[in-house]
XYZ file of C-alpha atoms in Angstrom:
627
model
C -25.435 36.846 31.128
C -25.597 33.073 30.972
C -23.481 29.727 30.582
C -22.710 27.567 28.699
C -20.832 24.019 28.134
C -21.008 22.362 24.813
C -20.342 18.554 24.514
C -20.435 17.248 21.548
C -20.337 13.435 20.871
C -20.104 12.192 17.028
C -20.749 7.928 17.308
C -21.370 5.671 14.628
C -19.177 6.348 11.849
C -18.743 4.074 9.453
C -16.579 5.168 6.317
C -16.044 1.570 3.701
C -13.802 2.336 0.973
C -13.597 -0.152 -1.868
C -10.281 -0.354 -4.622
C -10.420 -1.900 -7.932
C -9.227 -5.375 -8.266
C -5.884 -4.655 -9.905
C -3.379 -1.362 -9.510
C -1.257 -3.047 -12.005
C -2.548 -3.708 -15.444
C -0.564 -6.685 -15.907
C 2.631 -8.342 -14.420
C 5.271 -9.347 -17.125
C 7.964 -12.005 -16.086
C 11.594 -12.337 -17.810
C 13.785 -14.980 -16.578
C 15.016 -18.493 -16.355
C 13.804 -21.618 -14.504
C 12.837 -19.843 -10.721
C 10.720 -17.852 -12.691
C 9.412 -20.336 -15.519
C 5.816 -21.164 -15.208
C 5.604 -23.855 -17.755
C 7.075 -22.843 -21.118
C 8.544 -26.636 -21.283
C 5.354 -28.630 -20.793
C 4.416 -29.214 -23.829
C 8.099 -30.687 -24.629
C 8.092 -34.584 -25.573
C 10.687 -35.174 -23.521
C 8.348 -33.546 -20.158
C 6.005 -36.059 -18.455
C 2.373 -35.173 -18.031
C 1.878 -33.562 -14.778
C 5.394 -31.759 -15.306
C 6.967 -29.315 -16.733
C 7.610 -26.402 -14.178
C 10.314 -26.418 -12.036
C 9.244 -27.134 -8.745
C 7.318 -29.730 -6.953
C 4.634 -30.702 -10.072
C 1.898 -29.241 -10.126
C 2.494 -26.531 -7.791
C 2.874 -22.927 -8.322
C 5.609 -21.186 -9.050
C 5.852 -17.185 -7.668
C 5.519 -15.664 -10.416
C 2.242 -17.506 -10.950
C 1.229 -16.641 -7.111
C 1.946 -12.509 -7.816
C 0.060 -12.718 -11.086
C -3.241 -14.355 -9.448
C -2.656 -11.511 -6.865
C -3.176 -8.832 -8.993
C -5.558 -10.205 -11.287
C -3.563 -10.814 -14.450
C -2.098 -13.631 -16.369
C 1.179 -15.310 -15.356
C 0.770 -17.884 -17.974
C 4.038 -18.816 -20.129
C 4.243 -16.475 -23.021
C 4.595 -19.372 -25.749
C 0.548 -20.426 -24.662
C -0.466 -16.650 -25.070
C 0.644 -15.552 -21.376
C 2.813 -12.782 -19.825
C 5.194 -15.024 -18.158
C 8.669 -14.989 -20.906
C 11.042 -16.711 -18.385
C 12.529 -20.238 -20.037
C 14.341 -22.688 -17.246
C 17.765 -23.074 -18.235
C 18.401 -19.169 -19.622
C 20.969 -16.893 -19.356
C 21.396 -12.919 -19.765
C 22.783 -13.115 -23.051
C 24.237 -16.590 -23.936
C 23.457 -19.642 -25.738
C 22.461 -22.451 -25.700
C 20.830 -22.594 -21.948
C 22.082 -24.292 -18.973
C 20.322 -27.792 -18.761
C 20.116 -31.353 -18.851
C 17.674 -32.311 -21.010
C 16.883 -30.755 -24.134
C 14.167 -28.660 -23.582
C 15.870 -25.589 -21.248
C 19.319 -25.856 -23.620
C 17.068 -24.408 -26.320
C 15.922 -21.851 -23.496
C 15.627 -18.354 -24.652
C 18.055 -15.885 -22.750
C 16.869 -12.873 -21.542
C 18.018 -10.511 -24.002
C 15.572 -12.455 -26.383
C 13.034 -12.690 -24.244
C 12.691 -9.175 -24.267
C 12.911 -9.002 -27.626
C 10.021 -11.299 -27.990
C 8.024 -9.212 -25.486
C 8.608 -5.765 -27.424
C 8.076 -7.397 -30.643
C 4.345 -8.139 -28.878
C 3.780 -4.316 -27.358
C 5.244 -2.189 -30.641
C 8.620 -1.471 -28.922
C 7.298 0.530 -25.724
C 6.590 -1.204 -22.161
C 3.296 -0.438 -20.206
C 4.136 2.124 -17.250
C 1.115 0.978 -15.159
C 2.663 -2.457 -15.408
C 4.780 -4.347 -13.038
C 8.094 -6.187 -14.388
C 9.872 -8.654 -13.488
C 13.519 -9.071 -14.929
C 15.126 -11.681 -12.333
C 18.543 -13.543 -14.234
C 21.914 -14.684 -13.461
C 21.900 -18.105 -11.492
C 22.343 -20.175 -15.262
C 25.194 -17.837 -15.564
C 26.577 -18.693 -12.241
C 26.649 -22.343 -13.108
C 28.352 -21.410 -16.116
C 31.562 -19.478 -14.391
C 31.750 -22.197 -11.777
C 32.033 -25.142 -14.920
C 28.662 -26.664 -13.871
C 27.248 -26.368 -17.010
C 29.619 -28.985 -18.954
C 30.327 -30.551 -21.173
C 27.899 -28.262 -23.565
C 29.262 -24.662 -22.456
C 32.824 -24.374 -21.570
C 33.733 -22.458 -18.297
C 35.480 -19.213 -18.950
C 38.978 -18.530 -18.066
C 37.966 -15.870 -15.721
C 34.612 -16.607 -14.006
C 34.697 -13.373 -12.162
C 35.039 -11.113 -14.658
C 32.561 -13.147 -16.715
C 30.073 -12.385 -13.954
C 30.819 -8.823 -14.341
C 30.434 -8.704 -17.850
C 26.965 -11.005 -17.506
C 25.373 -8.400 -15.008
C 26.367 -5.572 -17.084
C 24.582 -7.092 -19.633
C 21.335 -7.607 -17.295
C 21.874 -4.179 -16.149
C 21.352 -3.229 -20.476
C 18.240 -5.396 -20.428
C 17.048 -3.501 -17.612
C 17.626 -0.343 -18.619
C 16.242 -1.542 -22.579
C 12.939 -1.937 -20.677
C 13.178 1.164 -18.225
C 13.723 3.444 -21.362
C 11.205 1.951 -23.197
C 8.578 3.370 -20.702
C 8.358 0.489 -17.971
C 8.378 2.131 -14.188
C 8.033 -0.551 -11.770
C 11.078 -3.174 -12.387
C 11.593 -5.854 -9.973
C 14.987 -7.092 -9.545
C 15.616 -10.294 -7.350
C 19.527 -11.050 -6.512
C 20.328 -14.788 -6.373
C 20.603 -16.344 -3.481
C 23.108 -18.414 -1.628
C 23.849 -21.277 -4.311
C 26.460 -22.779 -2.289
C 23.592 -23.433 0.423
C 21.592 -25.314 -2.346
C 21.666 -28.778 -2.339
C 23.149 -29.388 -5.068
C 26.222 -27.254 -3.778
C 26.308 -29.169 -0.294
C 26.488 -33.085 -2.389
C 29.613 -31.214 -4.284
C 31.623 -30.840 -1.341
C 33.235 -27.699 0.468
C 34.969 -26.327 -2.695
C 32.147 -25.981 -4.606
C 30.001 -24.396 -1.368
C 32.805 -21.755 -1.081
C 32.788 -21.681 -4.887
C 29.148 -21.330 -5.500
C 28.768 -18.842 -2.415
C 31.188 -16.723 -3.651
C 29.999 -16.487 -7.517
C 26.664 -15.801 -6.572
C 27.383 -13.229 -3.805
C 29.911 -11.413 -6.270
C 27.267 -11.593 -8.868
C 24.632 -9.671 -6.769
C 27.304 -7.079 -5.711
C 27.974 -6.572 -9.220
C 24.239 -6.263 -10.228
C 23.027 -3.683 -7.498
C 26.275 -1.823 -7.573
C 25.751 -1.648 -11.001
C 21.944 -0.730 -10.800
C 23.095 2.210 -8.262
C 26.159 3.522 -10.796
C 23.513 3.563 -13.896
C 20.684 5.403 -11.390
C 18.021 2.761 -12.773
C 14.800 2.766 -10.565
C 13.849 0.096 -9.319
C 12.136 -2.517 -6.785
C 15.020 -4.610 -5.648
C 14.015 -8.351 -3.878
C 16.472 -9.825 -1.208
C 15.985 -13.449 -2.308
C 19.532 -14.029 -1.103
C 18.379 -12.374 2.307
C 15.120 -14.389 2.489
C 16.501 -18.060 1.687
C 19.379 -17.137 4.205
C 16.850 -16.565 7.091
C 14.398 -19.595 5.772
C 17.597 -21.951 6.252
C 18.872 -20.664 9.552
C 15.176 -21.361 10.922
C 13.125 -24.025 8.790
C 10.419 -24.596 11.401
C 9.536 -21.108 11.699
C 8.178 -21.568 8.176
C 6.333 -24.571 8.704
C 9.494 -26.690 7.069
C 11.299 -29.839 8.421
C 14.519 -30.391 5.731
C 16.107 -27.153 3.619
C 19.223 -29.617 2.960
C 17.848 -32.406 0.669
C 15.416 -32.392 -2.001
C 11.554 -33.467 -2.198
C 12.292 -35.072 -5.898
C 14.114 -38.527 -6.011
C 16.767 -39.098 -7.589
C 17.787 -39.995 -11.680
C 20.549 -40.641 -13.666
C 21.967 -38.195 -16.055
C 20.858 -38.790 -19.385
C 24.416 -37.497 -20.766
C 26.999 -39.172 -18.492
C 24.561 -41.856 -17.357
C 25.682 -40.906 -13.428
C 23.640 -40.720 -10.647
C 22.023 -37.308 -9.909
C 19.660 -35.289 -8.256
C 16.472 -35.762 -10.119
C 15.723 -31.923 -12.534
C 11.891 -30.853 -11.135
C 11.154 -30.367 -14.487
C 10.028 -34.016 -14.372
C 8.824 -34.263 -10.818
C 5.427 -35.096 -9.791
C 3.893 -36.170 -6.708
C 4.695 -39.723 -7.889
C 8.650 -38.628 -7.494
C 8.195 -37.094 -3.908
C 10.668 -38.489 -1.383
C 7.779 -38.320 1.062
C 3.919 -37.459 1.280
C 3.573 -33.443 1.488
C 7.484 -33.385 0.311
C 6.468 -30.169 -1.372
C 5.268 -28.687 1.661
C 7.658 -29.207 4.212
C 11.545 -29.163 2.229
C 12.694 -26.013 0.569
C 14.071 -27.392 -1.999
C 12.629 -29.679 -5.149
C 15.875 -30.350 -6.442
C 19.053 -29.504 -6.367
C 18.702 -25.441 -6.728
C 14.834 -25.114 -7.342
C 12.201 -24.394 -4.847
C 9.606 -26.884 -3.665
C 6.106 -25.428 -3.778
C 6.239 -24.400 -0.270
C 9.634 -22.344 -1.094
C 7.973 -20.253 -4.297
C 4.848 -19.458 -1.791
C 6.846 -17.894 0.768
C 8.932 -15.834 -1.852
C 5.919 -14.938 -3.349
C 4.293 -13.744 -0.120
C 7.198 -11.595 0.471
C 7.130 -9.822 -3.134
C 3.560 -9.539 -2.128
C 4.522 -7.685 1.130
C 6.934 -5.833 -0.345
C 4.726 -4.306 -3.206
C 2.047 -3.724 -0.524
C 3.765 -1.651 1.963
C 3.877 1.776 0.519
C 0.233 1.381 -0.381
C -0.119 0.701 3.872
C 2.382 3.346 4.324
C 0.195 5.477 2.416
C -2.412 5.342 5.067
C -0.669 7.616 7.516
C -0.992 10.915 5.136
C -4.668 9.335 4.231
C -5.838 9.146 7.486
C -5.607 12.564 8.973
C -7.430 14.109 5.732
C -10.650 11.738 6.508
C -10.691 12.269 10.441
C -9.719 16.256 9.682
C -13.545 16.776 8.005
C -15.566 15.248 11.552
C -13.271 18.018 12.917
C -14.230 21.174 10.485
C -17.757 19.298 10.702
C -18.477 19.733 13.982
C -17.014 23.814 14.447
C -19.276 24.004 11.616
C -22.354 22.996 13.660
C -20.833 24.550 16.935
C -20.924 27.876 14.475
C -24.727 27.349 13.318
C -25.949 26.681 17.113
C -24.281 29.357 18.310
C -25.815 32.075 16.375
C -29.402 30.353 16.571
C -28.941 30.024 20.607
C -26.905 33.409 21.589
C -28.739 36.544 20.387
C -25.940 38.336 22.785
C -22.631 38.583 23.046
C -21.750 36.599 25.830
C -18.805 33.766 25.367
C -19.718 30.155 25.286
C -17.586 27.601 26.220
C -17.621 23.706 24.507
C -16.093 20.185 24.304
C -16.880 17.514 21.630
C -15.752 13.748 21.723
C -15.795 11.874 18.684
C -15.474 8.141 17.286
C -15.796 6.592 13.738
C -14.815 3.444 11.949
C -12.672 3.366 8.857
C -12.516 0.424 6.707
C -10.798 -0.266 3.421
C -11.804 -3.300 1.283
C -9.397 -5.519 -0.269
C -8.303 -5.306 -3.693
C -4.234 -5.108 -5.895
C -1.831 -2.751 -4.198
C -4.350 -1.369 -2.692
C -5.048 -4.399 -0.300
C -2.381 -3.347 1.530
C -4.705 -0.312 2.658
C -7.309 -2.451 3.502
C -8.596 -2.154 6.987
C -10.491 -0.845 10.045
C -10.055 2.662 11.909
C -11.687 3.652 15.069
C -10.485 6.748 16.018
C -11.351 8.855 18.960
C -11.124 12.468 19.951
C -11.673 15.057 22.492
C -12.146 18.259 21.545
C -12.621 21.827 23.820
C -13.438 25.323 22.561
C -14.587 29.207 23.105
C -16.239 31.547 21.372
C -18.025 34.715 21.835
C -19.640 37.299 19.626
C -17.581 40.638 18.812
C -20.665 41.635 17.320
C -23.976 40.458 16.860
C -22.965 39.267 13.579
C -19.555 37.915 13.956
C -18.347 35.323 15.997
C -14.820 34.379 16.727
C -13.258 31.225 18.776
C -10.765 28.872 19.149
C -10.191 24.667 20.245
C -7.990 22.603 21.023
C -8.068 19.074 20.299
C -6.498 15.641 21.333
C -6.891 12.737 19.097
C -6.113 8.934 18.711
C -6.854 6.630 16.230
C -5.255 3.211 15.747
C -6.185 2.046 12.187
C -6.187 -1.978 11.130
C -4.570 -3.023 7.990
C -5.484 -5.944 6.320
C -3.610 -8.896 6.670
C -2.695 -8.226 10.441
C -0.729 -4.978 11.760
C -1.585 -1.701 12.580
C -0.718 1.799 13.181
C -1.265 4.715 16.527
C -2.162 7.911 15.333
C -1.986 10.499 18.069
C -2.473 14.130 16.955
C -2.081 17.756 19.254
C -4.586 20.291 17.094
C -5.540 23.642 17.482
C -8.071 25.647 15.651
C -9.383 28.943 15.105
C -12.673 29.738 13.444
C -14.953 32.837 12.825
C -18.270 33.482 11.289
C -20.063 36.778 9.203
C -23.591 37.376 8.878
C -24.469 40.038 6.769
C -28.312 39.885 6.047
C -28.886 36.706 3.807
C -25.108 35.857 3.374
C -23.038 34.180 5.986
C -19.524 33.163 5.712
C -17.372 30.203 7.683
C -13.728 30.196 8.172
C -11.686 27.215 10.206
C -8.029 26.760 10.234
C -6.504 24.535 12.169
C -3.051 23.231 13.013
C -2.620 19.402 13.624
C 1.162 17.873 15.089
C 0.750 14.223 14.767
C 3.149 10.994 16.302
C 3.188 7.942 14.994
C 4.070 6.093 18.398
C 3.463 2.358 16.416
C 3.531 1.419 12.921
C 3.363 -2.361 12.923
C 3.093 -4.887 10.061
C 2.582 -7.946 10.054
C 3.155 -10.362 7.062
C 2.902 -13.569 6.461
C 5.277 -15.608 4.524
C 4.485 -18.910 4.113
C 3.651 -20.538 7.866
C 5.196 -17.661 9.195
C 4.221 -14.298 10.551
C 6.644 -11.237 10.829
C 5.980 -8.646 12.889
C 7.956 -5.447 11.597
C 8.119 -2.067 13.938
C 8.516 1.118 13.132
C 7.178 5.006 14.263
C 7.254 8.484 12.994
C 5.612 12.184 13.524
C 3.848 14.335 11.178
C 2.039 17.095 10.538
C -1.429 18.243 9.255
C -2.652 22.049 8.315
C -5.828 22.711 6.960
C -8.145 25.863 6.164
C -11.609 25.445 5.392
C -14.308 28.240 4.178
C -17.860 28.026 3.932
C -20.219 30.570 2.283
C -24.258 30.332 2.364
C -26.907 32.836 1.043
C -30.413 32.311 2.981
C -33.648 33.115 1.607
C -35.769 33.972 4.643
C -39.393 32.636 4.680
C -41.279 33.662 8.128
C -39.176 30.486 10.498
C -38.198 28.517 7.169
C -34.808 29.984 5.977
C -32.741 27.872 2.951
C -30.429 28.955 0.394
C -27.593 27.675 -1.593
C -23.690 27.349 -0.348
C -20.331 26.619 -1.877
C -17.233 25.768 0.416
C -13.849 24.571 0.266
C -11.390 22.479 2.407
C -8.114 22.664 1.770
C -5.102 20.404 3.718
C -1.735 19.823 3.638
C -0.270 16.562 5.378
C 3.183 15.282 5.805
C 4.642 12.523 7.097
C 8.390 12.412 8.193
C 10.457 9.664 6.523
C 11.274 6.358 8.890
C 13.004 3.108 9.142
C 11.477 -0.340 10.649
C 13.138 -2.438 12.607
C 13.520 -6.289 13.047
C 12.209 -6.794 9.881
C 14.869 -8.616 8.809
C 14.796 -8.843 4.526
C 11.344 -7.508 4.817
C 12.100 -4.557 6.704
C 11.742 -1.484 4.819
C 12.467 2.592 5.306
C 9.964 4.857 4.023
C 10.385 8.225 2.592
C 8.850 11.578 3.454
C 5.666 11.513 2.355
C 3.249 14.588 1.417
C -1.066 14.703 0.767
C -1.750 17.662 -0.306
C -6.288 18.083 -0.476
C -8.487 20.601 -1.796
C -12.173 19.602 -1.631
C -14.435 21.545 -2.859
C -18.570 21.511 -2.224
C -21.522 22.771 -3.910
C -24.844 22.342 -2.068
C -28.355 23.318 -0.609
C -29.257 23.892 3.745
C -32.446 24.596 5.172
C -33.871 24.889 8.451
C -36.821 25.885 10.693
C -36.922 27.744 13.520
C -39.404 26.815 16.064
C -38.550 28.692 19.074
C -36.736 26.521 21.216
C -35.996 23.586 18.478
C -34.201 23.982 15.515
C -34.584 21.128 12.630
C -31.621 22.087 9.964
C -30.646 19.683 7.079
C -27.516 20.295 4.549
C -26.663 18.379 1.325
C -23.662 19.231 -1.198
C -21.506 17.986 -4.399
C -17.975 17.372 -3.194
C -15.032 17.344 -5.593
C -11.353 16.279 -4.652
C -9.152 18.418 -6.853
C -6.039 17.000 -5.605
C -6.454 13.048 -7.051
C -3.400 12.965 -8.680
C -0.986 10.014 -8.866
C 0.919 10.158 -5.437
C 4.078 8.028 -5.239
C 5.705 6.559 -2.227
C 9.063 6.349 -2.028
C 10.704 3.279 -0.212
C 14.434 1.172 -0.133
C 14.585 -2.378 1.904
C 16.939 -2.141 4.635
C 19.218 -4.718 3.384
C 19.807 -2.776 0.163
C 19.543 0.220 1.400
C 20.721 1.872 -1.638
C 18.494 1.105 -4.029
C 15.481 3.294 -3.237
C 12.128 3.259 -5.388
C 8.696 4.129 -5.922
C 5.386 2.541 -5.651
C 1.712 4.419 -5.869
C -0.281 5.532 -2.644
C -4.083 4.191 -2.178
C -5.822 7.365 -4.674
C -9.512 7.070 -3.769
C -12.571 8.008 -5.785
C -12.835 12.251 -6.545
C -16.427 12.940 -6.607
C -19.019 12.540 -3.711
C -22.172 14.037 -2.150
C -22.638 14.405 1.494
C -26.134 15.520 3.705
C -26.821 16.233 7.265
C -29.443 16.435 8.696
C -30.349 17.439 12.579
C -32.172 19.359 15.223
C -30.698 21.817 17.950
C -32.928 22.473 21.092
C -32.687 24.219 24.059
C -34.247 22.432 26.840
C -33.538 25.472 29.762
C -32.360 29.149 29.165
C -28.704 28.002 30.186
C -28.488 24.827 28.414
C -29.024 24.174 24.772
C -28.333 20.875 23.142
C -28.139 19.438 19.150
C -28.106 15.765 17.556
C -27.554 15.917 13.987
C -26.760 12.671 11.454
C -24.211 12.929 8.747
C -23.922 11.263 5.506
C -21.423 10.155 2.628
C -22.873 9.650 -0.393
C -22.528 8.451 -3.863
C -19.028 7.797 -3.924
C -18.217 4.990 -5.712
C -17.794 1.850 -2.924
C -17.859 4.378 -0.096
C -20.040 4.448 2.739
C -19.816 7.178 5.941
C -22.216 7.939 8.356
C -22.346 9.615 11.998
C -24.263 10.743 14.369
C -23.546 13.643 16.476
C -25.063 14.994 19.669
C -24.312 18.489 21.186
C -25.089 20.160 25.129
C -24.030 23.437 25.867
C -23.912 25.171 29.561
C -21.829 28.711 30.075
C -21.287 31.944 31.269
């Protein structure tokens, strides 16, 4: 009888993973002047250098999220995807507006009229939409849109009516085949400037018709079960106003544009952005340290960090989606190395005696950056300890069993990060018969999420957001060879499969303040198959072996992520996980030895092939010692 002790070490793993540059295929904007990205500049009565309404000739949002994602955020009236008009309305006529150009704005309901008149009728589902109204409306039921537009009798139930009539408009585009629909509320419009010059009253006033507007909208939204992606602008501004310098901001009371007169009464005002440039600015870098241009619209510096938080929230379930990702990558080094535990055992134990065996294991993960999918983007080092037994029943079939503790702590891009700890046990066996030979692992994984951390940035700021959860991962993998025997040279064809099933409980973040988000239960179901050639060469007391295969993922179906902000925590929705490439090729290649009649020993390296911006290699290294 002998001993032995099997360490095996895998080390250098490097696994790069590459997304296309856009998840969406385009981004398609309806709205009014926070969402306008220049349909007025070619308007006589718009200066050169103007003509969007914000600190000229910055971006807008809407502009920022369309250079995200690779598409084109242009106005719609100089061949973009951007239908918004400053100074529309849901439904009404003319717009809201000082000058001429927005009281010819187009309201919404025509602006999606425009758009369908464009696409034959149906919306793109693979496109993101933005439908974000309400604000002209506002003005309207307070009376701040005289003398052209008479304030209704009611203002409240005018508001009702108006987000009814968004809620239509909504569901005109959700029906039409559309799936992702953001909806922005308004924010606080009594903490505008414009509001705080008017006095008390109209704070109270304004604060009240925008906050009963949003209530109407989202209550609405619920009632109709429309799906989708809901924005907390109101949430956001709130927490940019009650800390400015957080954001990099010194004023969010006045505005970065001076002032005018109005052209109708011929009374001082607050100068429209529409018209500002940097020649207008209160200050040098006005547009980067106040909030507001004017008296409602958002300096430069306001859009970006709206935009960055869109940005974050369209991200996050692609992140999210790591956590059900992860397990099936780290799960093959695992089914990998009982695999070569299996082939060194029957090359080194002609007997039956049990052999005992430990592996550690590292490897680096990395995602590259590109659309929703940046939000996957990152490194993962994980590590692992793994210790087994096995013995031979009979000389041709061995049975054993391992336990394993793992931890990985993946990197996503853009800062944050998430522990992976995971309890797993496994049992394997192995046939010979003559030339065939069959492999069976199946293994049980219980997984905790102690930290899921992001961290976004949103303008000058950085938010860190918490969060943890548990999961699971089972798996069953079966490989099948036939060997065609050649004096010490043996090779011969094999097929396998490896199937898994991982889930994720649902969980909630904390301090994340707008930005913090729950996250549904979440399920990645894998079935790999592989289709290949081994060889190897037995020369007494070294073994030189060498494996290459055709895998297939048959299970690269659309996965969706499910997802509500805490704030609205109502309103749940859906956004796509990171769905990698399906077809890859793989080849190992190694050499066992056995240095002493008690100790044997193996170093093999391990390849990913031909998959499509993916790279994974490893090394692994085995010493055995027993009974």
């Amino acid at each position: 009888m002998f001993k032995h002790i099997t360490l095996g070490v895998a080390i250098a793993s490097l696994l790069t993973i590459s997304t296309q540059a856009a998840d969406f295929s385009d981004t398609i904007f309806f709205g009014d002047s926070l969402t306008d990205s220049g349909s007025f500049q070619s308007d006589p009565s718009v200066p050169a250098g103007g003509g969007k309404f914000t600190t000229n000739p910055g971006s807008v949002w809407s502009e920022n999220v369309a250079n995200k994602f690779g598409t084109n955020g242009t106005p719609s009236n100089t061949g973009g995807d951007n239908f918004a008009q400053g100074g529309a309305r849901v439904t009404g006529v003319p717009g809201v507006g000082d000058t001429p150009a927005p009281i010819g704005a187009e309201p919404i309901q025509t602006q999606l009229d425009s758009y369908f008149t464009r696409s034959g009728g149906s919306a793109d589902p693979d496109a993101l939409y933005t439908v974000w109204a309400g604000a002209n409306d506002v003005f309207v039921a307070a009376g701040a849109a005289a003398p052209l537009i008479l304030p209704p009798a009611d203002p409240n139930a005018y508001l009702a009516t108006t987000a009814a009539e968004l809620i239509t408009e909504i569901t005109r585009l959700q029906s039409a085949g559309a799936r992702f629909i953001l909806v922005p509320n308004l924010p606080d419009i009594g903490k505008t400037p414009a509001a705080l010059l008017s006095g008390p009253a109209a704070i109270a006033g304004f604060t009240a018709l925008s906050g009963g507007f949003n209530a109407a909208l989202f209550g609405g939204i619920v009632n109709a079960g429309l799906n989708v992606i809901p924005v907390d602008t109101n949430g956001l501004f709130d927490e940019i106003i009650a800390d400015p310098g957080s954001y990099g901001l010194l004023d969010v009371t006045n505005p970065a544009c001076g002032g005018w007169l109005n052209p109708f009464s011929g009374a001082p005002g607050l100068r429209s952005s529409l018209f500002c440039t940097s020649a207008d600015f209160v200050a040098g870098g006005a547009d980067k340290i106040l909030l507001f241009a004017d008296g409602v619209h958002p300096t430069t510096a306001g859009h970006q960090i709206l935009s960055d938080y869109v940005i974050a929230l369209l991200e996050a379930p692609a992140k999210m989606s790591l956590l059900a990702e992860a397990p099936v990558k780290t799960r093959t080094v695992l089914v990998n190395t009982i695999y070569n535990q299996i082939t060194g055992a029957f090359w080194r134990r002609p007997d039956n005696s049990p052999e005992v065996w430990a592996s550690f294991d590292v490897a680096r993960l990395k995602l590259q950056e590109g659309g929703r999918s940046a939000a996957a983007s990152g490194t993962m080092t994980p590590a692992g300890v793994t210790v087994g037994v096995d013995m031979k029943l009979r000389p041709n079939l061995l049975v054993g069993a391992a336990g394993t503790a793992a931890y990985y702590e993946p990197e996503f891009a853009g800062g944050g990060h998430f522990e992976q700890s995971e309890l797993a046990f496994t049992l394997y066996g192995a046939y010979r018969q003559g030339p065939l030979a069959l492999d069976v692992v199946g293994v049980i994984g219980d997984i905790d999420y102690d930290e899921v951390v992001r961290e976004i940035a949103l303008g000058n700021a950085t938010r860190t957001i918490n969060g943890d959860t548990s999961g699971s991962n089972y798996s069953i993998a079966a490989r099948g060879s036939y060997n065609l025997a050649n004096g010490r040279f043996s090779h011969g064809p094999l097929i396998g499969v490896n199937a898994q099933w991982v889930e994720v409980d649902e969980f909630t973040e904390t301090n994340g303040g707008s930005a913090g988000m729950s996250f549904r239960k979440q399920s990645r179901d894998s079935l790999i198959g592989s289709l290949g050639y081994q060889a190897s060469y037995n020369a007494g007391n070294f073994l030189p072996f060498a494996r290459v295969s055709l895998e297939h993922e048959f299970e690269n179906g659309e996965r969706l992520i499910g997802a509500s902000l805490n704030t609205i925590s109502d309103i749940s929705f859906e956004l796509p996980a990171l769905q990698l490439d399906d077809t890859w090729s793989s080849a190992t290649l190694g050499v066992a030895f056995k240095p002493a009649d008690n100790l044997s020993s193996s170093l093999a390296f391990n390849a990913l092939l031909g998959q499509n911006n993916v790279r994974h290699y490893s090394i692994q290294m085995n010493l055995a010692y027993g009974f």
